mmCIF file of C-alpha atoms in Angstrom:
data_model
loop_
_atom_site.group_PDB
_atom_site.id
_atom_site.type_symbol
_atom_site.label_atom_id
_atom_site.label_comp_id
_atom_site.label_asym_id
_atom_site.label_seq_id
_atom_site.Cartn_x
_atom_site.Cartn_y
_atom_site.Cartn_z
ATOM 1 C CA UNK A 1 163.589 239.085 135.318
ATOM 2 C CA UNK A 2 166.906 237.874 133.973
ATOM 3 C CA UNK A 3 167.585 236.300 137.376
ATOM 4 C CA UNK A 4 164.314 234.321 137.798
ATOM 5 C CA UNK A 5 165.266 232.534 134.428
ATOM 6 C CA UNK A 6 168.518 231.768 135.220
ATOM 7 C CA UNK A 7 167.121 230.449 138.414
ATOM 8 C CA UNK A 8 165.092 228.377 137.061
ATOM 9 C CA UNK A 9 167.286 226.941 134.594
ATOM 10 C CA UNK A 10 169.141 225.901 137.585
ATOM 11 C CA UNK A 11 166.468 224.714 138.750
ATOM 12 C CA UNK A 12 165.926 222.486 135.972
ATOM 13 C CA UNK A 13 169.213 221.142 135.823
ATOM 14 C CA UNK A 14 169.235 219.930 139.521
ATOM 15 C CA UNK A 15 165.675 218.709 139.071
ATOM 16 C CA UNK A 16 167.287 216.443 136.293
ATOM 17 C CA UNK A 17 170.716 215.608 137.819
ATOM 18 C CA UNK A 18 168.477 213.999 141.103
ATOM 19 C CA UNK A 19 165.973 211.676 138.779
ATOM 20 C CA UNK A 20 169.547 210.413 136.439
ATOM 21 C CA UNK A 21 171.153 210.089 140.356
ATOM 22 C CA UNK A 22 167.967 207.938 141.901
ATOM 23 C CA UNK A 23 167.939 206.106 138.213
ATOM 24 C CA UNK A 24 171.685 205.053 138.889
ATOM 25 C CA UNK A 25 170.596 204.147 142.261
ATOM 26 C CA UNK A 26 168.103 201.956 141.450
ATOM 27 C CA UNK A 27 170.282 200.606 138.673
ATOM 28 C CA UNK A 28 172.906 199.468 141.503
ATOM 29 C CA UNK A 29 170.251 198.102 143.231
ATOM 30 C CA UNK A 30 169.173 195.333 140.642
ATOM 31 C CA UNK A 31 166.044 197.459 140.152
ATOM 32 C CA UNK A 32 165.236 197.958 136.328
ATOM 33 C CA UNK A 33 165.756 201.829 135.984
ATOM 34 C CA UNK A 34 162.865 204.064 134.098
ATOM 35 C CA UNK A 35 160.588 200.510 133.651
ATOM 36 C CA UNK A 36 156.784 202.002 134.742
ATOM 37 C CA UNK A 37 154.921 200.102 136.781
ATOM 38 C CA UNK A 38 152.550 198.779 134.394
ATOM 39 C CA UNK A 39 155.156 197.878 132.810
ATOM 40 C CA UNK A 40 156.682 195.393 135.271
ATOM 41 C CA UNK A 41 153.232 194.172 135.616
ATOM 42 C CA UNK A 42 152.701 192.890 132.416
ATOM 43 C CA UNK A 43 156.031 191.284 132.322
ATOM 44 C CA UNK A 44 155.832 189.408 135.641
ATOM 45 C CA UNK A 45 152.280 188.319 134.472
ATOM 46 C CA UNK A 46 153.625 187.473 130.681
ATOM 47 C CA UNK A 47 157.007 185.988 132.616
ATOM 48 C CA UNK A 48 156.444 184.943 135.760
ATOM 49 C CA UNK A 49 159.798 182.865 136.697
ATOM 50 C CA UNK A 50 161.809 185.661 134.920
ATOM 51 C CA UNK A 51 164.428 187.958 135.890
ATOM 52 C CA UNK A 52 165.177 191.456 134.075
ATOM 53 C CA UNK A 53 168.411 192.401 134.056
ATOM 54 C CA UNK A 54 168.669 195.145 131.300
ATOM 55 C CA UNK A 55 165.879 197.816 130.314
ATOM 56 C CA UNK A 56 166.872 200.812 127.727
ATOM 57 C CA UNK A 57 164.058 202.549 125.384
ATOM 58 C CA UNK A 58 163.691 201.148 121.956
ATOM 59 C CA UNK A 59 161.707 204.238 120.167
ATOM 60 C CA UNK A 60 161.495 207.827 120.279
ATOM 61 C CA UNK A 61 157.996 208.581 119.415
ATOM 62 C CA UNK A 62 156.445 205.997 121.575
ATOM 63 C CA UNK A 63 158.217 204.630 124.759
ATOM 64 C CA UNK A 64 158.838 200.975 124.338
ATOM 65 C CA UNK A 65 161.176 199.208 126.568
ATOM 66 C CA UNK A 66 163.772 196.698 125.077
ATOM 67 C CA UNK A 67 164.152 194.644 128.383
ATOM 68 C CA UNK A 68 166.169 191.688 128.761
ATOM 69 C CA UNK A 69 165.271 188.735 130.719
ATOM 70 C CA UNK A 70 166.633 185.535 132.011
ATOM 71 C CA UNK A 71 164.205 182.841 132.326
ATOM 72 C CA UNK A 72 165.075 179.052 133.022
ATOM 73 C CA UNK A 73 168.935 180.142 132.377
ATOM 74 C CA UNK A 74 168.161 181.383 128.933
ATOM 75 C CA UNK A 75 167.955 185.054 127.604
ATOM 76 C CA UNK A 76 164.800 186.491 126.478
ATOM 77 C CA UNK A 77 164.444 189.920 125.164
ATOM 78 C CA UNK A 78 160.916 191.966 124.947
ATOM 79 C CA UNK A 79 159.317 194.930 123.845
ATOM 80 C CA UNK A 80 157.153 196.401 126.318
ATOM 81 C CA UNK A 81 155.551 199.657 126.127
ATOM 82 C CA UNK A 82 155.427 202.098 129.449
ATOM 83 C CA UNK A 83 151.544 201.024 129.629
ATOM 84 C CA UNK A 84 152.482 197.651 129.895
ATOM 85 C CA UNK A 85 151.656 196.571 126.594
ATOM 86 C CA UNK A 86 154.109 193.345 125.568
ATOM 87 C CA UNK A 87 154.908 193.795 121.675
ATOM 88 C CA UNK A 88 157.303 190.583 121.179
ATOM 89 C CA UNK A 89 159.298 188.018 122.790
ATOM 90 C CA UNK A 90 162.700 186.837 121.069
ATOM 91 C CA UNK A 91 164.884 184.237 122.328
ATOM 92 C CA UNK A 92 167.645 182.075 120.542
ATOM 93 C CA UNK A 93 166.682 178.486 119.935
ATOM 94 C CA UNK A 94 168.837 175.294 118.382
ATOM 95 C CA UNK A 95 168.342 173.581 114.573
ATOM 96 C CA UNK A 96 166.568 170.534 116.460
ATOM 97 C CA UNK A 97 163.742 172.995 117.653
ATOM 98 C CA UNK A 98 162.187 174.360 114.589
ATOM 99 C CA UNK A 99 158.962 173.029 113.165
ATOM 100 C CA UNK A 100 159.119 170.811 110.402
ATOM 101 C CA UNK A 101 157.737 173.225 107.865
ATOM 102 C CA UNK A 102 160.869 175.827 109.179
ATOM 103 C CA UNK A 103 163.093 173.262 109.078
ATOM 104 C CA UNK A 104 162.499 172.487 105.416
ATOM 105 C CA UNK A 105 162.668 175.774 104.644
ATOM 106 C CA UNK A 106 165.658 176.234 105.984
ATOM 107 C CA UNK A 107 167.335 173.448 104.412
ATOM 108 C CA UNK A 108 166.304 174.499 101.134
ATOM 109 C CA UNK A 109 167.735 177.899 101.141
ATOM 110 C CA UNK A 110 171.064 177.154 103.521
ATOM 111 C CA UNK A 111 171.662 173.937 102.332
ATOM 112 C CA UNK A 112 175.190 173.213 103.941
ATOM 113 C CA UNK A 113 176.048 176.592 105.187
ATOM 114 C CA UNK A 114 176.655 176.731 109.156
ATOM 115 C CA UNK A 115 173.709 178.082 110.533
ATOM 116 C CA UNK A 116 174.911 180.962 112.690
ATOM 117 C CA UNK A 117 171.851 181.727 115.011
ATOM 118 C CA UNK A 118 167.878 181.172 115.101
ATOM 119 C CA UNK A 119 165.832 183.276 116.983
ATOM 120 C CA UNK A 120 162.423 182.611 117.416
ATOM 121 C CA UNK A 121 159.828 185.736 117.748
ATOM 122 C CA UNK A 122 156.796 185.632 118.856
ATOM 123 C CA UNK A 123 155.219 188.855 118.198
ATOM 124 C CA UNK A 124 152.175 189.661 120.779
ATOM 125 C CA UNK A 125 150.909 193.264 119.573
ATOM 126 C CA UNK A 126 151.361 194.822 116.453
ATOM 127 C CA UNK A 127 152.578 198.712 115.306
ATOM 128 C CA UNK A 128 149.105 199.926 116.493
ATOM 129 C CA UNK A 129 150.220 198.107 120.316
ATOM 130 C CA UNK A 130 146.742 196.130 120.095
ATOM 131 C CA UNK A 131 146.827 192.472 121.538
ATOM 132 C CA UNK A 132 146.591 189.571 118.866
ATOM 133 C CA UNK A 133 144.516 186.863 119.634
ATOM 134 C CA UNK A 134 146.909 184.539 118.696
ATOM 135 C CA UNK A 135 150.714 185.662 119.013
ATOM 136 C CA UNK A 136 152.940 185.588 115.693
ATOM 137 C CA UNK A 137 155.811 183.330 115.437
ATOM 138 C CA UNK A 138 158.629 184.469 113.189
ATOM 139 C CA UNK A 139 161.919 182.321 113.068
ATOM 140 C CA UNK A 140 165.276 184.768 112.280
ATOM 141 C CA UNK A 141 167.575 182.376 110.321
ATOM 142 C CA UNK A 142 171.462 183.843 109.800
ATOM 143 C CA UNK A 143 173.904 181.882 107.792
ATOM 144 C CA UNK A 144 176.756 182.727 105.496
ATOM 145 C CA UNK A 145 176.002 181.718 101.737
ATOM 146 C CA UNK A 146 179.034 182.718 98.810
ATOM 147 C CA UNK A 147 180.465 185.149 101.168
ATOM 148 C CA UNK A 148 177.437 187.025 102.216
ATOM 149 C CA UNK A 149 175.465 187.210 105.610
ATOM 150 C CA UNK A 150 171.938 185.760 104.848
ATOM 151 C CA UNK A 151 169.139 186.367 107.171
ATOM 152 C CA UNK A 152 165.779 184.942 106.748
ATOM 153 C CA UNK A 153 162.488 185.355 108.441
ATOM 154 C CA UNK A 154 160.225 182.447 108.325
ATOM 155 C CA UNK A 155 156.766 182.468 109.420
ATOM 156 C CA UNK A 156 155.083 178.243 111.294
ATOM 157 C CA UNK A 157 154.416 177.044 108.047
ATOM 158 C CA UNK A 158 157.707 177.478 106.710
ATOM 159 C CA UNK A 159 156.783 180.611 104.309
ATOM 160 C CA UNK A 160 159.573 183.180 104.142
ATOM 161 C CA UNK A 161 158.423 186.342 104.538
ATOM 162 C CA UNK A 162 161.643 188.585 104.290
ATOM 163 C CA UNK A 163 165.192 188.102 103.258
ATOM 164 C CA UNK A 164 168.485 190.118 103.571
ATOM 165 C CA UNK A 165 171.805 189.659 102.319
ATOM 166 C CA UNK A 166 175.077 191.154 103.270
ATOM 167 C CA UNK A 167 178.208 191.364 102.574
ATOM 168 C CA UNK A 168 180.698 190.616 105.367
ATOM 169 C CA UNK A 169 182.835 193.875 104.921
ATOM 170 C CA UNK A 170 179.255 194.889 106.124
ATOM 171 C CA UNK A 171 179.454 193.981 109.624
ATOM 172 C CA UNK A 172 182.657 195.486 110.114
ATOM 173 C CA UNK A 173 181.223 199.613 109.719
#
């Protein structure tokens, strides 16, 4: 009895050494490695011209890809769940291509500060991984302001809807 467990413990262990080994494999192949194939459906159809290059899991409970993609020479990153379900699309974007409303917003909080990054979100499913109708755009603002990292999240119309400061010494943990 002692012997059939230990075998199949063995067992086990090989069985899991050969999927990390064909993983790798596909990995050095340019293949995205544990992506399912609904998956890489809904991302070709979602991003047609685009490229992944990077796939890792972004939750525990629920399997949701963070995959990044290069579309038109630019980096996009997604959440995609292993039944194909796209959650959100982020991807840097300049000063000069916010909306007005943003813009504005921006200004009025920043003021002179060096903008450090915008990312714009557009967020296709929410928690519950049901489509919207209409996909959410969210704008991720980071400047410094009296020494402290600022980040603000601004909805089209220019309404903030979450802010975090912190302090440089911060970044460095």
């Amino acid at each position: 009895m002692k012997s059939k467990s230990i075998i199949a413990i063995v067992l086990m262990v090989l069985g899991v050494m050969v999927l990390a080994t064909w993983q790798r494999a596909d990995a050095a192949r340019g293949r995205p490695p544990i992506l399912s194939k609904k998956a890489t459906k809904a991302i070709e159809k979602a991003f047609p011209q685009a490229k992944i290059v990077k796939v890792e899991p972004e939750r525990k409970s629920v399997v949701v890809y963070e995959v990044e993609l290069i579309r038109d020479g630019k980096e996009v990153e997604i959440l995609v769940t292993s039944d194909g379900q796209i959650v959100a699309a982020e991807n840097e974007i300049s000063k000069d291509d916010l909306p007005a409303a943003v813009a504005a917003t921006v200004a009025k909080h920043a003021g002179d500060a060096e903008i450090k990054e915008i990312e714009k979100e557009e967020i296709r499913a929410t928690l519950q991984f049901v489509d919207l109708e209409t996909p959410q755009i969210v704008y991720e603002v980071e400047f410094l302001h009296e020494g402290h990292e600022v980040e603000l999240k601004i909805d089209g119309d220019g309404n903030i809807l979450g802010r975090e400061v912190e302090d440089e010494e911060d970044d460095a943990d």
